[in-house]
Tab-separated table of C-alpha atoms and ligand atoms in Angstrom:
chain	number	residue	atom	x	y	z
Q	32	MET	CA	-0.437	-61.925	-11.691
Q	33	GLY	CA	1.689	-63.103	-14.393
Q	34	VAL	CA	1.564	-58.955	-16.282
Q	35	CYS	CA	3.675	-57.903	-13.518
Q	36	GLY	CA	6.843	-59.098	-15.076
Q	37	SER	CA	5.546	-57.413	-18.669
Q	38	LEU	CA	6.789	-53.446	-17.405
Q	39	PHE	CA	8.344	-53.188	-20.637
Q	40	LEU	CA	5.335	-50.290	-22.147
Q	41	PRO	CA	5.375	-47.428	-23.750
Q	42	TRP	CA	7.021	-44.711	-22.874
Q	43	LYS	CA	4.016	-42.563	-21.642
Q	44	CYS	CA	2.024	-41.801	-18.829
Q	45	LEU	CA	-0.174	-44.537	-18.017
Q	46	VAL	CA	-3.258	-44.934	-15.891
Q	47	VAL	CA	-3.651	-46.739	-12.748
Q	48	VAL	CA	-5.741	-49.682	-14.696
Q	49	SER	CA	-2.417	-49.957	-15.823
Q	50	LEU	CA	-1.387	-50.428	-12.228
Q	51	ARG	CA	-4.278	-52.194	-11.110
Q	52	LEU	CA	-3.000	-55.162	-13.728
Q	53	LEU	CA	0.364	-54.722	-12.608
Q	54	PHE	CA	-0.485	-54.763	-8.854
Q	55	LEU	CA	-4.167	-55.941	-8.774
Q	56	VAL	CA	-4.102	-52.940	-6.705
Q	57	PRO	CA	-7.837	-51.885	-4.565
Q	58	THR	CA	-8.481	-48.283	-5.254
Q	59	GLY	CA	-9.990	-46.378	-2.438
Q	60	VAL	CA	-7.976	-47.828	0.420
Q	61	PRO	CA	-5.339	-45.671	0.864
Q	62	VAL	CA	-2.522	-46.902	4.034
Q	63	ARG	CA	-3.854	-44.354	6.766
Q	64	SER	CA	-0.211	-42.983	8.192
Q	65	GLY	CA	0.998	-44.429	11.992
Q	66	ASP	CA	-0.331	-47.834	10.595
Q	67	ALA	CA	2.634	-50.144	11.445
Q	68	THR	CA	2.430	-52.080	8.001
Q	69	PHE	CA	4.457	-50.880	5.104
Q	70	PRO	CA	4.670	-49.202	2.484
Q	71	LYS	CA	4.614	-45.644	4.696
Q	72	ALA	CA	4.632	-42.098	3.278
Q	73	MET	CA	6.059	-39.260	4.778
Q	74	ASP	CA	3.269	-36.556	6.575
Q	75	ASN	CA	2.423	-34.437	3.121
Q	76	VAL	CA	4.300	-32.239	1.671
Q	77	THR	CA	3.875	-28.354	1.783
Q	78	VAL	CA	6.557	-27.218	-1.096
Q	79	ARG	CA	6.379	-22.915	-2.456
Q	80	GLN	CA	6.034	-22.798	-6.004
Q	81	GLY	CA	8.890	-23.427	-7.761
Q	82	GLU	CA	10.961	-25.334	-5.612
Q	83	SER	CA	11.218	-28.781	-5.651
Q	84	ALA	CA	8.670	-31.473	-4.095
Q	85	THR	CA	10.785	-35.057	-2.311
Q	86	LEU	CA	8.275	-37.686	-2.110
Q	87	ARG	CA	9.620	-40.368	-0.108
Q	88	CYS	CA	8.245	-43.380	0.864
Q	89	THR	CA	9.056	-46.054	3.434
Q	90	ILE	CA	9.742	-50.042	2.392
Q	91	ASP	CA	11.660	-52.968	4.051
Q	92	ASN	CA	13.099	-56.093	2.517
Q	93	ARG	CA	9.185	-57.674	2.375
Q	94	VAL	CA	8.369	-55.328	-0.983
Q	95	THR	CA	8.473	-57.012	-4.672
Q	96	ARG	CA	7.142	-54.152	-6.618
Q	97	VAL	CA	7.384	-50.269	-5.207
Q	98	ALA	CA	5.739	-47.813	-7.214
Q	99	TRP	CA	4.491	-43.638	-7.356
Q	100	LEU	CA	2.090	-41.953	-9.134
Q	101	ASN	CA	0.461	-38.459	-9.248
Q	102	ARG	CA	-3.692	-39.208	-8.837
Q	103	SER	CA	-4.161	-42.150	-11.643
Q	104	THR	CA	-0.359	-41.959	-13.259
Q	105	ILE	CA	2.466	-43.681	-12.422
Q	106	LEU	CA	4.946	-41.538	-12.388
Q	107	TYR	CA	7.539	-44.140	-11.338
Q	108	ALA	CA	7.207	-48.057	-10.850
Q	109	GLY	CA	10.764	-49.876	-9.651
Q	110	ASN	CA	13.659	-47.699	-11.518
Q	111	ASP	CA	11.317	-46.963	-14.274
Q	112	LYS	CA	10.353	-43.902	-15.630
Q	113	TRP	CA	6.787	-43.450	-16.532
Q	114	CYS	CA	5.641	-40.345	-17.280
Q	115	LEU	CA	7.958	-37.819	-20.195
Q	116	ASP	CA	7.885	-34.815	-17.132
Q	117	PRO	CA	11.226	-34.416	-16.807
Q	118	ARG	CA	11.092	-32.463	-13.734
Q	119	VAL	CA	10.099	-36.075	-11.913
Q	120	VAL	CA	13.606	-37.328	-10.886
Q	121	LEU	CA	14.359	-41.050	-8.779
Q	122	LEU	CA	16.003	-40.097	-5.579
Q	123	SER	CA	16.213	-43.443	-4.470
Q	124	ASN	CA	15.455	-47.044	-4.975
Q	125	THR	CA	17.248	-49.039	-2.196
Q	126	GLN	CA	15.444	-51.750	0.222
Q	127	THR	CA	14.164	-49.276	2.967
Q	128	GLN	CA	13.425	-46.215	0.930
Q	129	TYR	CA	11.717	-44.838	-2.911
Q	130	SER	CA	11.765	-41.769	-2.844
Q	131	ILE	CA	10.787	-39.434	-6.329
Q	132	GLU	CA	11.085	-35.142	-6.183
Q	133	ILE	CA	9.597	-33.391	-8.520
Q	134	GLN	CA	11.241	-30.427	-9.533
Q	135	ASN	CA	9.860	-26.594	-9.997
Q	136	VAL	CA	6.917	-27.222	-8.858
Q	137	ASP	CA	3.555	-25.684	-9.752
Q	138	VAL	CA	0.167	-25.390	-8.541
Q	139	TYR	CA	-1.866	-27.800	-10.981
Q	140	ASP	CA	1.318	-30.223	-9.322
Q	141	GLU	CA	-0.900	-30.419	-5.949
Q	142	GLY	CA	-2.921	-33.324	-5.041
Q	143	PRO	CA	-2.787	-36.510	-3.613
Q	144	TYR	CA	0.489	-38.941	-4.865
Q	145	THR	CA	0.782	-42.363	-4.010
Q	146	CYS	CA	3.083	-44.724	-3.246
Q	147	SER	CA	2.313	-47.997	-4.573
Q	148	VAL	CA	4.238	-51.986	-3.049
Q	149	GLN	CA	3.699	-55.075	-3.529
Q	150	THR	CA	4.335	-56.790	-0.273
Q	151	ASP	CA	4.353	-60.369	-0.009
Q	152	ASN	CA	1.524	-60.557	-3.118
Q	153	HIS	CA	-0.626	-58.573	-1.465
Q	154	PRO	CA	-0.749	-54.109	-3.019
Q	155	LYS	CA	-1.147	-52.158	-0.642
Q	156	THR	CA	-0.777	-47.550	-0.500
Q	157	SER	CA	-0.118	-44.611	1.203
Q	158	ARG	CA	-0.886	-41.555	0.059
Q	159	VAL	CA	0.289	-38.195	0.929
Q	160	HIS	CA	-0.730	-34.985	0.029
Q	161	LEU	CA	1.001	-32.586	-2.008
Q	162	ILE	CA	0.455	-28.421	-1.589
Q	163	VAL	CA	1.758	-25.704	-3.502
Q	164	GLN	CA	2.320	-22.852	-1.535
Q	165	VAL	CA	2.910	-19.467	-3.619
Q	166	SER	CA	3.590	-15.881	-2.598
Q	167	PRO	CA	0.721	-13.452	-2.659
Q	168	LYS	CA	1.293	-11.031	-5.714
Q	169	ILE	CA	-0.878	-7.726	-6.124
Q	170	VAL	CA	-2.764	-8.559	-10.003
Q	171	GLU	CA	-4.631	-5.134	-10.361
Q	172	ILE	CA	-5.040	-2.560	-7.961
Q	173	SER	CA	-6.089	0.868	-8.481
Q	174	SER	CA	-4.622	4.132	-10.271
Q	175	ASP	CA	-3.715	6.680	-9.014
Q	176	ILE	CA	-6.796	9.219	-8.308
Q	177	SER	CA	-7.960	12.664	-7.977
Q	178	ILE	CA	-11.036	13.241	-7.114
Q	179	ASN	CA	-13.386	16.524	-6.048
Q	180	GLU	CA	-14.070	16.709	-2.257
Q	181	GLY	CA	-17.327	15.558	-1.744
Q	182	ASN	CA	-17.145	12.922	-4.619
Q	183	ASN	CA	-17.348	8.627	-3.440
Q	184	ILE	CA	-14.332	6.720	-4.750
Q	185	SER	CA	-13.725	3.148	-4.592
Q	186	LEU	CA	-10.519	1.305	-4.379
Q	187	THR	CA	-9.575	-1.709	-5.654
Q	188	CYS	CA	-6.573	-4.453	-5.266
Q	189	ILE	CA	-6.888	-8.237	-6.400
Q	190	ALA	CA	-4.250	-10.188	-5.042
Q	191	THR	CA	-3.519	-13.825	-5.957
Q	192	GLY	CA	-1.912	-16.868	-3.988
Q	193	ARG	CA	-2.236	-19.858	-1.895
Q	194	PRO	CA	-3.030	-19.687	0.305
Q	195	GLU	CA	-4.917	-16.997	-0.477
Q	196	PRO	CA	-4.401	-13.726	0.251
Q	197	THR	CA	-5.306	-11.501	2.603
Q	198	VAL	CA	-6.280	-8.209	2.173
Q	199	THR	CA	-5.840	-4.809	3.699
Q	200	TRP	CA	-6.007	-0.786	2.633
Q	201	ARG	CA	-4.300	1.636	5.411
Q	202	HIS	CA	-4.009	5.120	5.027
Q	203	ILE	CA	-0.970	5.691	5.747
Q	204	SER	CA	-0.377	9.756	4.422
Q	205	PRO	CA	0.261	12.086	5.572
Q	206	LYS	CA	-0.825	11.063	8.891
Q	207	ALA	CA	-1.026	7.473	10.080
Q	208	VAL	CA	-4.414	6.948	10.005
Q	209	GLY	CA	-4.485	2.991	10.022
Q	210	PHE	CA	-6.749	0.311	8.734
Q	211	VAL	CA	-9.439	1.851	6.930
Q	212	SER	CA	-10.867	-1.422	5.180
Q	213	GLU	CA	-10.632	-5.122	5.760
Q	214	ASP	CA	-10.337	-6.583	2.421
Q	215	GLU	CA	-9.745	-5.739	-1.740
Q	216	TYR	CA	-12.005	-2.803	-1.793
Q	217	LEU	CA	-11.828	0.348	-0.153
Q	218	GLU	CA	-14.949	2.566	-0.337
Q	219	ILE	CA	-14.917	6.598	0.657
Q	220	GLN	CA	-18.066	8.457	0.496
Q	221	GLY	CA	-18.253	12.267	0.761
Q	222	ILE	CA	-14.083	12.392	1.042
Q	223	THR	CA	-12.915	14.746	2.771
Q	224	ARG	CA	-9.464	16.872	2.418
Q	225	GLU	CA	-8.446	14.646	5.153
Q	226	GLN	CA	-8.612	11.643	3.558
Q	227	SER	CA	-6.669	12.728	1.019
Q	228	GLY	CA	-3.297	10.843	0.394
Q	229	ASP	CA	-1.354	7.805	0.401
Q	230	TYR	CA	-3.370	4.576	0.574
Q	231	GLU	CA	-1.447	1.102	0.874
Q	232	CYS	CA	-2.430	-1.661	-0.262
Q	233	SER	CA	-0.679	-5.569	2.152
Q	234	ALA	CA	-1.408	-8.806	0.771
Q	235	SER	CA	-0.246	-11.180	2.505
Q	236	ASN	CA	-0.612	-15.449	2.966
Q	237	ASP	CA	2.224	-16.233	5.480
Q	238	VAL	CA	4.397	-17.771	2.878
Q	239	ALA	CA	6.071	-14.495	1.971
Q	240	ALA	CA	6.102	-11.117	3.258
Q	241	PRO	CA	3.171	-9.453	2.517
Q	242	VAL	CA	3.291	-7.507	-1.037
Q	243	VAL	CA	2.028	-3.870	-0.728
Q	244	ARG	CA	1.131	-1.525	-3.551
Q	245	ARG	CA	0.624	2.241	-2.979
Q	246	VAL	CA	-2.200	4.815	-4.799
Q	247	LYS	CA	-2.627	8.341	-4.063
Q	248	VAL	CA	-6.053	10.276	-3.425
Q	249	THR	CA	-5.580	13.726	-4.468
Q	250	VAL	CA	-8.630	15.924	-3.509
Q	251	ASN	CA	-9.184	18.994	-4.880
Q	252	TYR	CA	-11.085	21.902	-2.688
Q	253	PRO	CA	-10.870	25.516	-3.419
Q	254	PRO	CA	-9.244	28.521	-1.873
Q	255	TYR	CA	-9.438	28.421	1.655
Q	256	ILE	CA	-7.580	31.897	2.817
Q	257	SER	CA	-5.524	30.765	5.828
Q	258	GLU	CA	-2.977	34.100	7.022
Q	259	ALA	CA	-3.512	37.386	5.237
Q	260	LYS	CA	-1.326	39.397	7.251
Q	261	GLY	CA	-0.960	43.329	6.620
Q	262	THR	CA	2.396	45.491	7.723
Q	263	GLY	CA	2.930	49.132	9.174
Q	264	VAL	CA	6.159	49.915	7.808
Q	265	PRO	CA	7.560	54.220	7.577
Q	266	VAL	CA	7.549	55.453	4.491
Q	267	GLY	CA	11.273	55.121	3.010
Q	268	GLN	CA	11.048	51.392	4.278
Q	269	LYS	CA	10.697	48.027	2.891
Q	270	GLY	CA	7.374	46.819	3.444
Q	271	THR	CA	5.447	42.816	2.537
Q	272	LEU	CA	1.765	41.682	1.965
Q	273	GLN	CA	1.467	37.991	2.925
Q	274	CYS	CA	-1.852	35.779	2.070
Q	275	GLU	CA	-1.226	32.090	2.726
Q	276	ALA	CA	-4.081	30.171	1.308
Q	277	SER	CA	-4.206	25.968	1.047
Q	278	ALA	CA	-6.269	24.459	-1.923
Q	279	VAL	CA	-5.486	21.645	-3.894
Q	280	PRO	CA	-4.491	22.263	-7.271
Q	281	SER	CA	-2.535	25.157	-5.273
Q	282	ALA	CA	-3.998	28.549	-5.570
Q	283	GLU	CA	-3.282	30.723	-8.285
Q	284	PHE	CA	-2.883	34.469	-6.625
Q	285	GLN	CA	-3.625	37.638	-7.169
Q	286	TRP	CA	-3.400	41.563	-5.797
Q	287	TYR	CA	-6.077	44.763	-6.339
Q	288	LYS	CA	-5.210	47.405	-4.714
Q	289	ASP	CA	-8.325	49.057	-4.346
Q	290	ASP	CA	-10.533	47.709	-6.892
Q	291	LYS	CA	-7.676	47.705	-9.134
Q	292	ARG	CA	-5.579	44.707	-10.386
Q	293	LEU	CA	-1.677	45.698	-9.282
Q	294	VAL	CA	0.128	44.292	-12.645
Q	295	GLU	CA	3.738	42.316	-11.946
Q	296	GLY	CA	6.602	44.815	-12.697
Q	297	LYS	CA	5.482	47.578	-10.760
Q	298	LYS	CA	7.608	50.045	-10.090
Q	299	GLY	CA	9.606	49.142	-6.630
Q	300	VAL	CA	6.547	46.714	-6.315
Q	301	LYS	CA	7.067	43.133	-5.906
Q	302	VAL	CA	5.141	39.215	-6.006
Q	303	GLU	CA	6.418	36.304	-5.130
Q	304	ASN	CA	4.269	33.576	-5.844
Q	305	ARG	CA	4.890	29.856	-3.849
Q	306	PRO	CA	2.102	27.602	-4.107
Q	307	PHE	CA	0.991	28.453	-0.615
Q	308	LEU	CA	1.645	31.395	-0.158
Q	309	SER	CA	2.326	35.528	-1.971
Q	310	LYS	CA	3.783	38.486	-0.197
Q	311	LEU	CA	3.659	41.458	-2.619
Q	312	ILE	CA	6.910	43.112	-1.459
Q	313	PHE	CA	7.634	46.861	-1.643
Q	314	PHE	CA	11.003	48.191	-1.777
Q	315	ASN	CA	11.132	51.724	-0.621
Q	316	VAL	CA	7.055	52.800	0.748
Q	317	SER	CA	6.211	55.559	-0.329
Q	318	GLU	CA	2.948	58.198	1.017
Q	319	HIS	CA	0.227	56.219	-1.730
Q	320	ASP	CA	1.081	52.647	-1.765
Q	321	TYR	CA	-0.753	52.471	2.013
Q	322	GLY	CA	-3.902	51.535	1.664
Q	323	ASN	CA	-5.910	48.695	1.510
Q	324	TYR	CA	-5.228	45.154	-0.586
Q	325	THR	CA	-7.062	42.751	-1.308
Q	326	CYS	CA	-5.290	39.050	-2.294
Q	327	VAL	CA	-7.378	37.049	-4.418
Q	328	ALA	CA	-6.784	33.119	-4.709
Q	329	SER	CA	-8.291	30.829	-6.947
Q	330	ASN	CA	-7.958	27.580	-8.728
Q	331	LYS	CA	-10.457	25.521	-11.170
Q	332	LEU	CA	-12.845	24.632	-8.010
Q	333	GLY	CA	-13.278	28.016	-6.764
Q	334	HIS	CA	-11.913	31.512	-5.308
Q	335	THR	CA	-11.979	33.901	-2.471
Q	336	ASN	CA	-10.104	36.951	-0.956
Q	337	ALA	CA	-9.298	38.828	1.692
Q	338	SER	CA	-8.468	42.724	2.895
Q	339	ILE	CA	-5.363	43.292	3.791
Q	340	THR	CA	-3.858	47.345	5.072
Q	341	LEU	CA	-0.528	48.432	4.303
Q	342	PHE	CA	-0.160	51.543	7.202
Q	343	GLU	CA	1.711	54.259	8.304
Q	344	LEU	CA	3.888	53.436	11.046
Q	345	SER	CA	5.069	57.216	11.738
Q	346	GLU	CA	7.212	55.705	14.729
Q	347	PRO	CA	10.267	53.767	12.873
Q	348	THR	CA	10.187	50.839	15.156
Q	349	SER	CA	13.988	49.148	15.917
Q	350	SER	CA	13.015	46.647	13.302
Q	351	SER	CA	11.673	49.272	11.233
Q	352	LEU	CA	8.571	46.355	10.324
Q	353	LEU	CA	5.982	45.353	12.470
Q	354	GLN	CA	3.449	42.206	11.044
Q	355	GLY	CA	0.103	42.120	13.343
Q	356	PRO	CA	-2.558	39.247	11.777
Q	357	GLY	CA	-5.679	40.380	10.358
Q	358	ALA	CA	-6.835	43.421	9.714
Q	359	VAL	CA	-4.179	46.088	10.973
Q	360	SER	CA	-6.487	48.551	12.380
Q	361	GLU	CA	-5.836	46.974	15.548
Q	362	VAL	CA	-2.589	47.199	15.196
Q	363	SER	CA	-3.134	51.068	14.745
Q	364	ASN	CA	-5.427	51.401	17.524
Q	365	GLY	CA	-2.693	50.598	19.386
Q	366	THR	CA	-3.475	47.052	20.613
Q	367	SER	CA	-0.338	46.091	20.014
Q	368	SER	CA	1.692	48.195	22.302
Q	369	ARG	CA	0.087	47.700	24.707
Q	370	ARG	CA	0.034	43.894	24.548
Q	371	ALA	CA	3.594	44.298	24.258
Q	372	GLY	CA	3.559	46.480	27.641
Q	373	CYS	CA	2.129	43.595	29.496
Q	374	LEU	CA	3.656	40.874	28.606
Q	375	TRP	CA	6.466	41.368	31.160
Q	376	LEU	CA	3.065	39.662	34.031
Q	377	LEU	CA	3.760	36.651	31.229
Q	378	PRO	CA	5.850	34.913	33.301
Q	379	LEU	CA	3.981	35.791	36.634
Q	380	LEU	CA	1.170	34.348	35.578
Q	381	VAL	CA	2.424	31.057	34.363
Q	382	LEU	CA	4.535	31.191	38.005
Q	383	HIS	CA	1.087	31.558	39.629
Q	384	LEU	CA	-0.831	28.754	37.853
Q	385	LEU	CA	2.051	26.325	38.313
Q	386	LEU	CA	1.655	27.458	42.362
Q	387	LYS	CA	-2.167	26.322	41.948
Q	388	PHE	CA	-2.219	22.816	40.960
M	656	NAG	C1	-3.059	-33.894	3.844
M	656	NAG	O1	-3.543	-33.156	3.132
M	656	NAG	C2	-5.277	-33.932	2.796
M	656	NAG	C3	-5.510	-32.983	1.326
M	656	NAG	O2	-5.719	-31.436	2.367
M	656	NAG	C4	-6.025	-33.809	3.880
M	656	NAG	O3	-7.399	-34.065	3.944
M	656	NAG	C5	-5.336	-34.436	5.265
M	656	NAG	O4	-6.309	-33.837	6.347
M	656	NAG	C6	-3.728	-34.263	5.264
M	656	NAG	N1	-3.407	-35.412	6.096
M	656	NAG	C7	-2.322	-34.675	7.380
M	656	NAG	C8	-2.349	-35.575	8.121
M	656	NAG	O5	-2.112	-33.881	7.392
M	657	NAG	C1	0.122	-34.628	-11.241
M	657	NAG	O1	-1.443	-33.997	-11.852
M	657	NAG	C2	-2.128	-33.414	-12.677
M	657	NAG	C3	-2.832	-33.393	-12.810
M	657	NAG	O2	-3.185	-34.365	-13.636
M	657	NAG	C4	-1.475	-32.705	-13.632
M	657	NAG	O3	-1.256	-31.267	-14.153
M	657	NAG	C5	0.402	-32.481	-13.038
M	657	NAG	O4	1.491	-31.480	-13.809
M	657	NAG	C6	0.973	-33.634	-12.502
M	657	NAG	N1	2.266	-33.705	-12.403
M	657	NAG	C7	3.056	-34.582	-12.142
M	657	NAG	C8	4.413	-33.609	-11.518
M	657	NAG	O5	3.307	-35.428	-13.340
M	658	NAG	C1	-22.310	8.708	-3.226
M	658	NAG	O1	-22.871	7.361	-2.487
M	658	NAG	C2	-23.936	7.670	-2.326
M	658	NAG	C3	-24.692	6.534	-1.649
M	658	NAG	O2	-24.450	5.609	-2.310
M	658	NAG	C4	-25.089	8.373	-2.446
M	658	NAG	O3	-26.672	9.157	-2.205
M	658	NAG	C5	-24.947	9.340	-3.525
M	658	NAG	O4	-25.465	9.977	-4.574
M	658	NAG	C6	-23.280	9.585	-3.679
M	658	NAG	N1	-22.124	10.952	-4.493
M	658	NAG	C7	-21.630	10.764	-5.851
M	658	NAG	C8	-21.297	12.442	-5.551
M	658	NAG	O5	-22.275	10.476	-6.339
M	659	NAG	C1	13.145	55.902	-1.384
M	659	NAG	O1	12.669	56.509	-1.964
M	659	NAG	C2	12.079	58.038	-1.945
M	659	NAG	C3	11.411	58.695	-2.395
M	659	NAG	O2	11.587	58.560	-4.143
M	659	NAG	C4	13.529	58.765	-2.201
M	659	NAG	O3	13.807	59.472	-2.089
M	659	NAG	C5	14.804	57.383	-1.437
M	659	NAG	O4	16.333	57.716	-1.976
M	659	NAG	C6	14.476	55.733	-1.637
M	659	NAG	N1	15.426	55.050	-1.007
M	659	NAG	C7	15.883	53.940	-0.750
M	659	NAG	C8	16.528	53.013	0.121
M	659	NAG	O5	15.602	53.134	-1.996
M	660	NAG	C1	-10.917	46.960	2.940
M	660	NAG	O1	-11.580	47.183	1.412
M	660	NAG	C2	-12.786	45.596	1.458
M	660	NAG	C3	-13.466	44.887	-0.050
M	660	NAG	O2	-12.552	45.201	-1.396
M	660	NAG	C4	-13.775	45.464	2.044
M	660	NAG	O3	-14.368	44.780	2.550
M	660	NAG	C5	-12.488	45.959	3.802
M	660	NAG	O4	-13.670	46.217	4.430
M	660	NAG	C6	-11.461	47.216	3.876
M	660	NAG	N1	-11.035	47.203	4.951
M	660	NAG	C7	-10.531	48.131	4.963
M	660	NAG	C8	-9.702	48.574	6.256
M	660	NAG	O5	-11.006	49.788	4.514
M	661	NAG	C1	-14.208	39.744	-2.828
M	661	NAG	O1	-14.754	38.343	-2.546
M	661	NAG	C2	-16.575	39.461	-2.115
M	661	NAG	C3	-17.454	38.660	-1.936
M	661	NAG	O2	-16.581	37.143	-2.265
M	661	NAG	C4	-16.603	39.901	-4.003
M	661	NAG	O3	-18.028	40.438	-3.557
M	661	NAG	C5	-15.859	40.492	-4.434
M	661	NAG	O4	-16.149	41.226	-5.424
M	661	NAG	C6	-14.335	40.484	-4.093
M	661	NAG	N1	-13.106	40.805	-4.578
M	661	NAG	C7	-12.667	40.644	-5.370
M	661	NAG	C8	-11.737	41.696	-6.132
M	661	NAG	O5	-11.966	39.518	-6.436
M	662	NAG	C1	-9.843	50.994	16.697
M	662	NAG	O1	-10.847	51.611	18.206
M	662	NAG	C2	-11.364	52.887	17.733
M	662	NAG	C3	-11.567	53.733	19.150
M	662	NAG	O2	-11.385	53.013	19.984
M	662	NAG	C4	-12.480	50.927	17.859
M	662	NAG	O3	-14.298	52.050	17.575
M	662	NAG	C5	-12.510	50.088	17.016
M	662	NAG	O4	-13.510	49.075	16.958
M	662	NAG	C6	-10.948	49.697	16.798
M	662	NAG	N1	-10.910	48.741	15.409
M	662	NAG	C7	-10.159	47.247	15.727
M	662	NAG	C8	-9.818	46.698	15.157
M	662	NAG	O5	-10.438	47.309	17.207
């Protein structure tokens, strides 16, 4: 016990051996919380990385010597700082409380801290665990990907944090599909065009708001002509043929008439191309314009074509332009006018159906 007085040791972190010499601290017998005897440390302390942690130890006036230890290293003994770490400061050393603060806490500070006291010549300890939480962070994520339909893909999203974050994948656009994976990896076999779009990886651990990152998945597929509109136009009027194709990458369009390619800039004719649509516009239709046209849509994965007819409409209608889907011979058969003639029956039919239920 005589050693107790000589606390003037070098200004450095010392191991518990020194403290045991000072206080004769028994190891491995921490005072349980709830025990009426002092010292009484607080419950476990949980702080976020970067914040400050206060370690409090409640004492009474019988206590003659006090110290805070990090594992087996003395941080403070009484008012004397025993370690070099500038982040460790003494907060209070009174007859009732002995507290230190650890500033800018980092993950390696996590662990057991011990309040050690000497009361009536009896050394006693109380242990508190410092728990360090870290916000989730996505440290690795797949880059945007462009893939041909039918291939397999594998997306990865690696996140860190304390506690270990939960990682999920969701398919969020063009339609919100919802969760597609409940872990870091998202595997899709035989990907379809419907599975293209934005995928969102989310990492959450309740410490802070979840973090999210997005990966764009582009699924390439050959063109598919969804709509090919023919038109009936009288001589001297404006006529337009339309060809709609979906494709990734978007299709390039070409127009043919009777197997002859139509070159841009032909007199009185204009081709208007948009990513999913091509229009062949005749500004002043003449007899020799009538006939069968072919729209060819192509991209690097393939090509397809559709036949579209520009046909003569002998009686100019008020709209001067009649459009019908697909092969237009149907319209020239008079189906269209017959359909129009029956349209007045439609409200009656609806009424009839409503009354039936
Ligand atoms: C304090 O933390 C330690 C280590 O995580 C754990 O074993 C102990 O049960 C905790 N004590 C309390 C009172 O939460
Ligand atoms: C506590 O001890 C650990 C392990 O030796 C060390 O990495 C950490 O910096 C210490 N923290 C404080 C606040 O002393
Ligand atoms: C996709 O994965 C399946 C199963 O692992 C495999 O049989 C198939 O060959 C893969 N397809 C491609 C294009 O790699
Ligand atoms: C359309 O062409 C005909 C014959 O070439 C011509 O007589 C007529 O004026 C033209 N109409 C328009 C609006 O350009
Ligand atoms: C138009 O031509 C295509 C071939 O280019 C042919 O398959 C199709 O039957 C023709 N359509 C009409 C209405 O003549
Ligand atoms: C249109 O497609 C058919 C069958 O796929 C093909 O035989 C024909 O050559 C194509 N026409 C053009 C103009 O590409
Ligand atoms: C047009 O009408 C004729 C005779 O009524 C018929 O044989 C032909 O199949 C019709 N064409 C279409 C595309 O409906």
